[in-house]
Short mmCIF file of C-alpha atoms and ligand atoms in Angstrom, two decimals:
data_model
loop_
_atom_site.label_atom_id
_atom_site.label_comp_id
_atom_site.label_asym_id
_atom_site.label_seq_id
_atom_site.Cartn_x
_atom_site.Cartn_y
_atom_site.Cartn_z
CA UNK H 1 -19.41 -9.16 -4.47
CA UNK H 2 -16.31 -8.78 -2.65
CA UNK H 3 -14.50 -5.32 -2.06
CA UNK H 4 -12.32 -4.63 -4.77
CA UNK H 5 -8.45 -3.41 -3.70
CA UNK H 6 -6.28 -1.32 -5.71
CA UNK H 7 -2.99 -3.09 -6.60
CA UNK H 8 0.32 -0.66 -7.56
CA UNK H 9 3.31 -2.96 -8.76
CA UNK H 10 6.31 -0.69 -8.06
CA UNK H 11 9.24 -3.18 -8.96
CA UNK H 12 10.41 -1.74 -12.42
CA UNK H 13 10.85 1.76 -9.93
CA UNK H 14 11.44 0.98 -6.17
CA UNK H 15 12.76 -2.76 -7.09
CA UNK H 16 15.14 -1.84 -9.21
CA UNK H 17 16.74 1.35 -8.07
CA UNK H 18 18.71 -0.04 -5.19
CA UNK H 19 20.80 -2.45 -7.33
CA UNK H 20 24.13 -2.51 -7.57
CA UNK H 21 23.92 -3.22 -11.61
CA UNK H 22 22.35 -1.02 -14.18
CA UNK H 23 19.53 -3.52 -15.64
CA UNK H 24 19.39 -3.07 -19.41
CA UNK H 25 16.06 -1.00 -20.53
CA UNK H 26 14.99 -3.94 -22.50
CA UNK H 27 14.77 -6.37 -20.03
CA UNK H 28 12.44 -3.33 -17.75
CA UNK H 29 10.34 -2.77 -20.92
CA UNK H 30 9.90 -6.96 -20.56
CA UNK H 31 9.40 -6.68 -17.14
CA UNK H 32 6.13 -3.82 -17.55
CA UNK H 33 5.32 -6.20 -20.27
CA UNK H 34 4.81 -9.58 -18.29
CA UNK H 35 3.00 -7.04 -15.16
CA UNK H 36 0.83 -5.71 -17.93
CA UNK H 37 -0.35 -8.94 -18.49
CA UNK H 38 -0.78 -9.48 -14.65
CA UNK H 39 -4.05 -7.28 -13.99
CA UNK H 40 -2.47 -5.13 -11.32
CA UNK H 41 -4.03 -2.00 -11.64
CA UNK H 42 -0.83 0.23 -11.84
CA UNK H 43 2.22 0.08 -12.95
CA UNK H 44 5.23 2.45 -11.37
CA UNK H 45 8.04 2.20 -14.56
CA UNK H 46 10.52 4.55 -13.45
CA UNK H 47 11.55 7.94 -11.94
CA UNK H 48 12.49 11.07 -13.97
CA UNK H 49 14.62 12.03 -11.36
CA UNK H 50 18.53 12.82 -11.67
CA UNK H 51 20.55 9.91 -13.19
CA UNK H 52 23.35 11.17 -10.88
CA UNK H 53 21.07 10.39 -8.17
CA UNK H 54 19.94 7.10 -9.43
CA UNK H 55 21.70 6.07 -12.20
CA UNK H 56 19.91 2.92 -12.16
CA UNK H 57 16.70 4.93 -13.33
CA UNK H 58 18.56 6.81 -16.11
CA UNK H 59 16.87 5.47 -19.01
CA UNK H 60 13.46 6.43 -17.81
CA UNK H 61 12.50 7.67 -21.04
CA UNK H 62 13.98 5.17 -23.13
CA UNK H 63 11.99 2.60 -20.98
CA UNK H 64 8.56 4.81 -21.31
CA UNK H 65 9.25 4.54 -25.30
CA UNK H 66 10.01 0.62 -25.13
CA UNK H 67 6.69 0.25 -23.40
CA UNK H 68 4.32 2.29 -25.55
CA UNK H 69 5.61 0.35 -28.89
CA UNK H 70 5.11 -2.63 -27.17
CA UNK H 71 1.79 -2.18 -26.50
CA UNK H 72 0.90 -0.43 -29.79
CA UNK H 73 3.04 -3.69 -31.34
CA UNK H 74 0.61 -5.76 -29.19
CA UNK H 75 -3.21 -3.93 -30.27
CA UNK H 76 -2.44 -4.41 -33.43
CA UNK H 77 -3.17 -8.09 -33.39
CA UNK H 78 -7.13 -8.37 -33.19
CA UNK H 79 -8.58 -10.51 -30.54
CA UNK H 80 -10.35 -13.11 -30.91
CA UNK H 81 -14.17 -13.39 -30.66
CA UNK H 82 -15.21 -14.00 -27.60
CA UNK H 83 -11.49 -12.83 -25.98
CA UNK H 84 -11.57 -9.82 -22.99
CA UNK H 85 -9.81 -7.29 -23.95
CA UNK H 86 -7.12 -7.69 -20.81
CA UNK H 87 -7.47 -5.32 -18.21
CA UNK H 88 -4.99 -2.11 -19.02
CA UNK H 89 -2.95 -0.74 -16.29
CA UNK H 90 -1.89 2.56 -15.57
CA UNK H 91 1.71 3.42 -15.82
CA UNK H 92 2.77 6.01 -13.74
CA UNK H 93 6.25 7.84 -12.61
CA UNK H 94 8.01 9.93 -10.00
CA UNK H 95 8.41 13.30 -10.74
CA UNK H 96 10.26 15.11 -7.95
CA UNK H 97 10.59 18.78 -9.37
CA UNK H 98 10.36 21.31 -12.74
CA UNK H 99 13.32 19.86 -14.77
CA UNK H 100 11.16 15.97 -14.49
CA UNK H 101 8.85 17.89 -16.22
CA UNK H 102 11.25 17.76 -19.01
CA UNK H 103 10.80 14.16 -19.53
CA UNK H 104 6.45 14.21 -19.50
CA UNK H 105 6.98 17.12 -22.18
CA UNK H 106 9.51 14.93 -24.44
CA UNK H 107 7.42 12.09 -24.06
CA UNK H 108 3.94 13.37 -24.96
CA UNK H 109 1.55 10.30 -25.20
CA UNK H 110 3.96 8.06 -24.91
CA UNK H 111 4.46 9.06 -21.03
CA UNK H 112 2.46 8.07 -17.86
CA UNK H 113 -1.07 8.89 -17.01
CA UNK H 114 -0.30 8.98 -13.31
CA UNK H 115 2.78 10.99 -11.43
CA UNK H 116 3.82 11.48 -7.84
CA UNK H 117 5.81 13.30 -5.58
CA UNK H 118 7.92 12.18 -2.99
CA UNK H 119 8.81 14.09 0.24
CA UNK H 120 8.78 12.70 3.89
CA UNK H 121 7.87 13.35 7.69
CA UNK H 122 11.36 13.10 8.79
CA UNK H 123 14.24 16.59 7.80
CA UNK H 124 17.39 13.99 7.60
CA UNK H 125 15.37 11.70 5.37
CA UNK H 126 14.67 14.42 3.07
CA UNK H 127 17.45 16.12 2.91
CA UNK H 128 19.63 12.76 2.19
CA UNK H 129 17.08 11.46 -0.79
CA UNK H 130 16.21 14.82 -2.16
CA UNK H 131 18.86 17.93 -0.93
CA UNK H 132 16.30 20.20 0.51
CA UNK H 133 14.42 20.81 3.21
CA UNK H 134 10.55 18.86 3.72
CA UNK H 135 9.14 22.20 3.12
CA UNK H 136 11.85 23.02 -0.06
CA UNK H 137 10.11 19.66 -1.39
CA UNK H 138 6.64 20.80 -1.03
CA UNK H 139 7.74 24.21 -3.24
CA UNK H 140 9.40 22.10 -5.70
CA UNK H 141 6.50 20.29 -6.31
CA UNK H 142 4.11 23.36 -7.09
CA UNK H 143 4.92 23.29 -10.81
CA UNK H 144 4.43 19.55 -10.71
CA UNK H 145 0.99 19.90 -9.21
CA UNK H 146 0.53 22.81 -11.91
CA UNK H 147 1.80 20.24 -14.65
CA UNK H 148 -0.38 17.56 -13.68
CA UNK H 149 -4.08 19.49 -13.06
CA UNK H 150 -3.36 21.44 -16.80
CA UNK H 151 -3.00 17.51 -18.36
CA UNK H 152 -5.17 15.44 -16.07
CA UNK H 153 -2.85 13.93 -14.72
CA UNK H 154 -3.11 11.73 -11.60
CA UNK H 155 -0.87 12.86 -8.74
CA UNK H 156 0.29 10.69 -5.73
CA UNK H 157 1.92 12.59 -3.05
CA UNK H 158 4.41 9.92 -1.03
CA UNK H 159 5.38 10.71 2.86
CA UNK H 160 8.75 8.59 3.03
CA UNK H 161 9.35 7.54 7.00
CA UNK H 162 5.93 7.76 8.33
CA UNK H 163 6.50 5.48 11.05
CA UNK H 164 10.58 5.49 11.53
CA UNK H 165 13.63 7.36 9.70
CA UNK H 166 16.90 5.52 9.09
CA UNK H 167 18.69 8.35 10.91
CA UNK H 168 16.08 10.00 13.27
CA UNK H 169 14.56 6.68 14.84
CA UNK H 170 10.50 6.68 15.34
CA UNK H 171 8.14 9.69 13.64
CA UNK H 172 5.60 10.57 16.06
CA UNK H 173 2.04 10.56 13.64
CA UNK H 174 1.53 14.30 13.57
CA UNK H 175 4.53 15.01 11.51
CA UNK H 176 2.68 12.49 9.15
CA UNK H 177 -0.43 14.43 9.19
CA UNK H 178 1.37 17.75 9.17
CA UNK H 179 3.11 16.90 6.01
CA UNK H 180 -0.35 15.34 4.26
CA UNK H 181 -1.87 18.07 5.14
CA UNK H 182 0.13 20.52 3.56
CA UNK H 183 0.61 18.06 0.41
CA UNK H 184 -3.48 17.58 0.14
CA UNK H 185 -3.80 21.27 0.42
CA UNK H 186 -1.15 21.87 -2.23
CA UNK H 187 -3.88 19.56 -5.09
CA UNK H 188 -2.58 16.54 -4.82
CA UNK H 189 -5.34 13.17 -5.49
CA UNK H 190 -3.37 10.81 -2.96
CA UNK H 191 -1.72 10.51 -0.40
CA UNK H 192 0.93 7.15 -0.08
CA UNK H 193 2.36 6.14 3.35
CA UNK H 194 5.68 4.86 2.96
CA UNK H 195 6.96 2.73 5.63
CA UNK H 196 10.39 3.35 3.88
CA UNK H 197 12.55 1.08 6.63
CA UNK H 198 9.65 -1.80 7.38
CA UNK H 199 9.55 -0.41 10.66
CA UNK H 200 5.60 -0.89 11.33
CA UNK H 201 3.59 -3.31 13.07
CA UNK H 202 0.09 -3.48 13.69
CA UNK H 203 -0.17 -1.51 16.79
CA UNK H 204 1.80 0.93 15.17
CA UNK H 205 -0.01 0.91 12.15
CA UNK H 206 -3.43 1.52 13.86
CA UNK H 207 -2.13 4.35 15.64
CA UNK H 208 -0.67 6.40 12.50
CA UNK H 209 -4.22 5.60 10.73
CA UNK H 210 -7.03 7.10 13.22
CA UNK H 211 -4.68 10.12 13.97
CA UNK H 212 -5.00 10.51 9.59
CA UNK H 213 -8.78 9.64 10.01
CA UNK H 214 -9.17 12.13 13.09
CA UNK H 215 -7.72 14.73 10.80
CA UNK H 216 -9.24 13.77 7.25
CA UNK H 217 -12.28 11.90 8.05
CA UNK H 218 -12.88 8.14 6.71
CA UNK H 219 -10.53 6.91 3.91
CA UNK H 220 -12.30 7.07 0.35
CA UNK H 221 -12.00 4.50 -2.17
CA UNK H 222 -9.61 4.93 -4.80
CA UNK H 223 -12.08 3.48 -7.21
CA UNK H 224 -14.76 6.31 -7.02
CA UNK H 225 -12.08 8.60 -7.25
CA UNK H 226 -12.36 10.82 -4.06
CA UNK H 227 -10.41 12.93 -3.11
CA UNK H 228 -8.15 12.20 0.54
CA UNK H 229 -8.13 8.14 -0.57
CA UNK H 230 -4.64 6.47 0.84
CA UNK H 231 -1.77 3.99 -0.73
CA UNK H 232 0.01 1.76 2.01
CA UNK H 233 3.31 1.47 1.04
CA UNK H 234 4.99 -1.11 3.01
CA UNK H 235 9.24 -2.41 2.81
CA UNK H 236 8.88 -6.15 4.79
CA UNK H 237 12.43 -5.93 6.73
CA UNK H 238 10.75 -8.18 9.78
CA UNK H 239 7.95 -10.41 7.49
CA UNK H 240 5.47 -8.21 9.61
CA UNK H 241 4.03 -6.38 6.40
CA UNK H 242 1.58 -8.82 5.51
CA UNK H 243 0.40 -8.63 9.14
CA UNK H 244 -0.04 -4.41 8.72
CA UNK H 245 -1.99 -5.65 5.13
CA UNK H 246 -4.86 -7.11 7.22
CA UNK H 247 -4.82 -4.04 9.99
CA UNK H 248 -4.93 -2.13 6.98
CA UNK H 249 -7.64 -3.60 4.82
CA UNK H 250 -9.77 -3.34 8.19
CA UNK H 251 -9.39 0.07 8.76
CA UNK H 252 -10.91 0.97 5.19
CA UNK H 253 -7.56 1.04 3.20
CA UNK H 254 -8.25 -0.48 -0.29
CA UNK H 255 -5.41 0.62 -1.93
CA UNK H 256 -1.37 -0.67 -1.57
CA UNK H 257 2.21 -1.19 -2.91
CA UNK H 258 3.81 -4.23 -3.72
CA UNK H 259 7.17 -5.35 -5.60
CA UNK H 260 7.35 -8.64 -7.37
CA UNK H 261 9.70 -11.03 -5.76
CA UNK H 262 10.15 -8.63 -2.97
CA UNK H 263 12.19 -6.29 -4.83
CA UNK H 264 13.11 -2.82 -3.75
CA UNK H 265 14.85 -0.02 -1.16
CA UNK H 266 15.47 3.28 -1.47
CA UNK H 267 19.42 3.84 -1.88
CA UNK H 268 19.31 7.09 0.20
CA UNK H 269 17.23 4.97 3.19
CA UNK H 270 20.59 2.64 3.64
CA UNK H 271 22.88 3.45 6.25
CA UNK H 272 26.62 1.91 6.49
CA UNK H 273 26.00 -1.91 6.42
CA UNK H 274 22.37 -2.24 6.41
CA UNK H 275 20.82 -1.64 2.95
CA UNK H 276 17.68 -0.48 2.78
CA UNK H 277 15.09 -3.35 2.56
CA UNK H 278 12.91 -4.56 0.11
CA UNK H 279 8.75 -3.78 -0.93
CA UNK H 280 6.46 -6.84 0.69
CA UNK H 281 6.19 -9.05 -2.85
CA UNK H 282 3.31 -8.19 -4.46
CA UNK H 283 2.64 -12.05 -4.83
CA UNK H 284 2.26 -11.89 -0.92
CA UNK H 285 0.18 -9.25 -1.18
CA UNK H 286 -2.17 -10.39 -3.51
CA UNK H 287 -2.66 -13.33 -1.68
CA UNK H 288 -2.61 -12.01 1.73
CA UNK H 289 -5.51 -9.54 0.08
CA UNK H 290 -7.65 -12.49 -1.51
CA UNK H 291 -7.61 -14.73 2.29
CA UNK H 292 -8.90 -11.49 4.05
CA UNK H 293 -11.91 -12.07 1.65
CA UNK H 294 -11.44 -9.30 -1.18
CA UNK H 295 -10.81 -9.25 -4.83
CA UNK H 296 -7.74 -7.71 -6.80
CA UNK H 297 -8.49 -8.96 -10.36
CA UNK H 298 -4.54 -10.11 -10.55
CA UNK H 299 -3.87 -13.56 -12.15
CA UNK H 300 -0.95 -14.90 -9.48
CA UNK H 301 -0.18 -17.47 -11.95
CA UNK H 302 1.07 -14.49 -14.43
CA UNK H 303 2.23 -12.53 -11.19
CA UNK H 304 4.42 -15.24 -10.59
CA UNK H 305 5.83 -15.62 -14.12
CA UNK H 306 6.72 -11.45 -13.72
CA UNK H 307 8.06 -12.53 -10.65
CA UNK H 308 10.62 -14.94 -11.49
CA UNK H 309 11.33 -12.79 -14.80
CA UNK H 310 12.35 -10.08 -12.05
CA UNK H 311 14.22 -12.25 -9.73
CA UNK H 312 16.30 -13.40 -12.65
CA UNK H 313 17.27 -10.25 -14.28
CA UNK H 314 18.22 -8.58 -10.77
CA UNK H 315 20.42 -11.65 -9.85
CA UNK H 316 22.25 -11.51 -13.40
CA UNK H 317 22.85 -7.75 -12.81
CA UNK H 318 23.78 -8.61 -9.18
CA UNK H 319 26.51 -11.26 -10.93
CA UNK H 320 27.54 -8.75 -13.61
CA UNK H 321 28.15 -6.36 -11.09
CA UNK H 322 30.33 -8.46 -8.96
CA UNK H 323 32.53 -9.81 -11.60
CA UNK H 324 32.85 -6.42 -12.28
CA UNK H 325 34.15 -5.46 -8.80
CA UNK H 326 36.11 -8.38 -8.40
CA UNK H 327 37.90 -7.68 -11.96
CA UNK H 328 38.51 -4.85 -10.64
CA UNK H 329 40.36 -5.85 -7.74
CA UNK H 330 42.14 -8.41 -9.33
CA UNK H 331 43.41 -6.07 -11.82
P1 LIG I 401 19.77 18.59 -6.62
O1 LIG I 401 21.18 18.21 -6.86
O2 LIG I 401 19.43 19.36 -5.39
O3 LIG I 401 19.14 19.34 -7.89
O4 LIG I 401 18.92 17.25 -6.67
P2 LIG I 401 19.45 20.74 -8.51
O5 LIG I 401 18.13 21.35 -8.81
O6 LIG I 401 20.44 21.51 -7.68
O7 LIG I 401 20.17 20.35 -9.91
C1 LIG I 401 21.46 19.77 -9.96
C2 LIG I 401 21.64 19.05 -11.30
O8 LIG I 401 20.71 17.95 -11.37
C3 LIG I 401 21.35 19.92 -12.52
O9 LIG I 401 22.16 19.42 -13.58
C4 LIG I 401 19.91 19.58 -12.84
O10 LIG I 401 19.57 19.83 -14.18
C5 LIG I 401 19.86 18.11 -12.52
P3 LIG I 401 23.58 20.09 -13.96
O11 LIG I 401 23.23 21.53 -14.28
O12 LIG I 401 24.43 19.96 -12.73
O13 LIG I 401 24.05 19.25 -15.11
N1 LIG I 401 18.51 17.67 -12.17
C6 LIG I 401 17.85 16.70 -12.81
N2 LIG I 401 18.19 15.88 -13.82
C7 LIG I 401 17.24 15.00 -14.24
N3 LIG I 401 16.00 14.91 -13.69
C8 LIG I 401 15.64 15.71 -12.68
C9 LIG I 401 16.59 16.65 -12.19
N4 LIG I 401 16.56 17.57 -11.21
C10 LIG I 401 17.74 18.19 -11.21
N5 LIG I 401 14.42 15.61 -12.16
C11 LIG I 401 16.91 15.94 -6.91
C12 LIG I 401 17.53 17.24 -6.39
C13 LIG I 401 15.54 15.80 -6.30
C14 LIG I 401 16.82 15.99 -8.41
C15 LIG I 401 17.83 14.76 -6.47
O14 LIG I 401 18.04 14.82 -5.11
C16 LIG I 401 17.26 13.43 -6.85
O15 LIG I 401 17.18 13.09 -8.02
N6 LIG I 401 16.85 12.64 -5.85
C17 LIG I 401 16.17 11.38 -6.15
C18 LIG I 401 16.31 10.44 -5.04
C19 LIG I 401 15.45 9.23 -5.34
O16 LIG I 401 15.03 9.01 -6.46
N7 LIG I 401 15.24 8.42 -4.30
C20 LIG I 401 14.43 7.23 -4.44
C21 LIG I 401 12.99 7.52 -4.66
S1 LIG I 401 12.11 7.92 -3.17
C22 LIG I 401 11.82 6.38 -2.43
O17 LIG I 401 12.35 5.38 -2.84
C23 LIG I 401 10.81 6.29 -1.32
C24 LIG I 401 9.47 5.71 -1.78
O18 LIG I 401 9.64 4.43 -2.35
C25 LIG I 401 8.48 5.63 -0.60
C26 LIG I 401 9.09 4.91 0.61
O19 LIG I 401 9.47 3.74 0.49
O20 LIG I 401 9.15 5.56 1.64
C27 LIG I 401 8.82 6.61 -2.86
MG1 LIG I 402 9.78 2.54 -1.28
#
């Protein structure tokens, strides 16, 4: 039996938070729908961070509501004999401080099963996304952690920049480890390396993951649910992402990030005309996954239906937005 790999679909988060249109919540709640249907193993709907921040992400609730009456719409019709029940994702959310909390409490059952935190290995980075300090983020996070091991909750801890910083160039690997360290030791289940800028390459890549196995030991598999197991989150600004999949997957990571359609950026990782660049699709990803020889349990054929669902909305917000501007100026 081939090695299973962990598949996170970040799109309705990371894809769509970096637009210049607001996509309407019902078209996101689709959008979770068709990935539900996909097999990925995790889906990341949205961030309950500030909507001044990211007002793309300000209906975060709203979209967490749309998806759990869809699915309860969806269980009530019985299957049919003989039918698999589909594979159930999990849905999961950023959480970056307390007052996120806010939105888990409000939501009760309705809200994810899985949370993370998001901090980085580079001071500018940190301060520009979040207004604090890399250790101010790790102390706004203890009532998150808190939150999350009272309700069983599932907590990600994401190192933004761990290879290169928009603003401070390359990040040598020990501020990596330095900051995983203190974010394992803090309780959180995982850790996620965010190449934030597609800045990796192979070489690179190696390098970053035996000075985290020097420190940590050998990366666990996400699927027994150890402790010190690792996400890959790779942007694909030079196509070389796919290439770091395969380093990767041979260094005992079984676990990564993808956007459909090659969504995504974080706004606060752009810098004056260069926007920040998308997540490698997860389409790619899938397939890059099944060549190397292991299994994902995601249907591509539905993978590419969420796909061009995604592409679609993003390019009508994209023209909304435009006509918008250019009203605007006309005016
Ligand atoms: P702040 O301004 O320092 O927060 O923002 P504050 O505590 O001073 O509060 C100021 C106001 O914001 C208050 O409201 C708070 O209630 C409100 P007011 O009294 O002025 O009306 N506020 C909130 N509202 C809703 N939800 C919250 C929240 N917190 C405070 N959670 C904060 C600090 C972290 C909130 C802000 O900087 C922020 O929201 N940043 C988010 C940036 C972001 O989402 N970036 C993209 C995600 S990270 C990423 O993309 C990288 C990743 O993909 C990995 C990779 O690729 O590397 C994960
Ligand atoms: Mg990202």
């Amino acid at each position: 039996m081939p090695d299973q790999v962990r598949i996170t679909d970040v799109s309705p988060r990371d894809g769509l938070q970096n637009e210049p249109g607001v996509i309407p919540t019902e078209q996101k709640v689709e959008l979770v729908r068709l990935l539900t249907d996909t097999g990925v193993d995790e889906i990341e709907v949205s961030s309950f961070v500030s909507p001044k921040w990211v007002p793309q992400l300000g209906d975060a609730v709203a979209v967490f509501r749309g998806v759990a009456a869809a699915n309860s719409e969806r269980w009530k019709v019985a299957p049919r004999q003989g039918d698999q029940p589909p594979q159930q994702p999990v849905y999961s959310a950023l959480v970056p401080n307390e007052r996120g909390l806010d939105a888990l409490r409000e939501l009760g059952d309705s809200g994810p099963t899985h949370i993370s935190v998001f901090t980085a290995a580079s001071e500018t980075f940190a301060r520009k996304n979040t207004n604090a300090t890399v250790a101010e983020t790790l102390e706004r996070f203890k009532p998150v952690v808190e939150h999350a091991r009272v309700h069983g909750l599932h907590l990600r801890g994401y190192i933004s920049c761990a290879f290169a910083c928009p603003f401070e160039g390359s990040i040598a690997p020990e501020r990596v480890v330095d900051v995983a360290a203190k974010l394992i030791n803090l309780g959180i289940d995982h850790i996620a390396l965010g190449d934030t800028i597609g800045a990796a390459g192979p070489s690179t890549l190696r390098g970053l993951l035996d000075s985290m196995t020097a420190r940590f030991g050998p990366i666990a598999s996400p699927f027994r649910g150890e402790s010190w197991d690792l996400t890959m989150h790779l942007h694909d600004t030079f196509g070389r992402a796919a290439e770091c999949v395969k380093v990767a997957l041979d260094m005992g990571v079984r676990s990564f990030d993808g956007a459909v359609s090659g969504l995504g950026g974080c706004p606060y990782a752009s810098t004056p005309g260069k926007r920040a660049p998308g997540n490698i699709s997860t389409q790619t990803l899938v397939r890059t996954i099944h060549e190397a020889g292991y299994a994902t349990g995601v249907d591509l054929d539905r993978l590419e239906q969420a796909g061009r669902f995604a592409a679609k909305i993003v390019n009508d917000a994209r023209l909304r937005a435009a006509s918008t501007t250019a009203g605007g100026a006309n005016a």
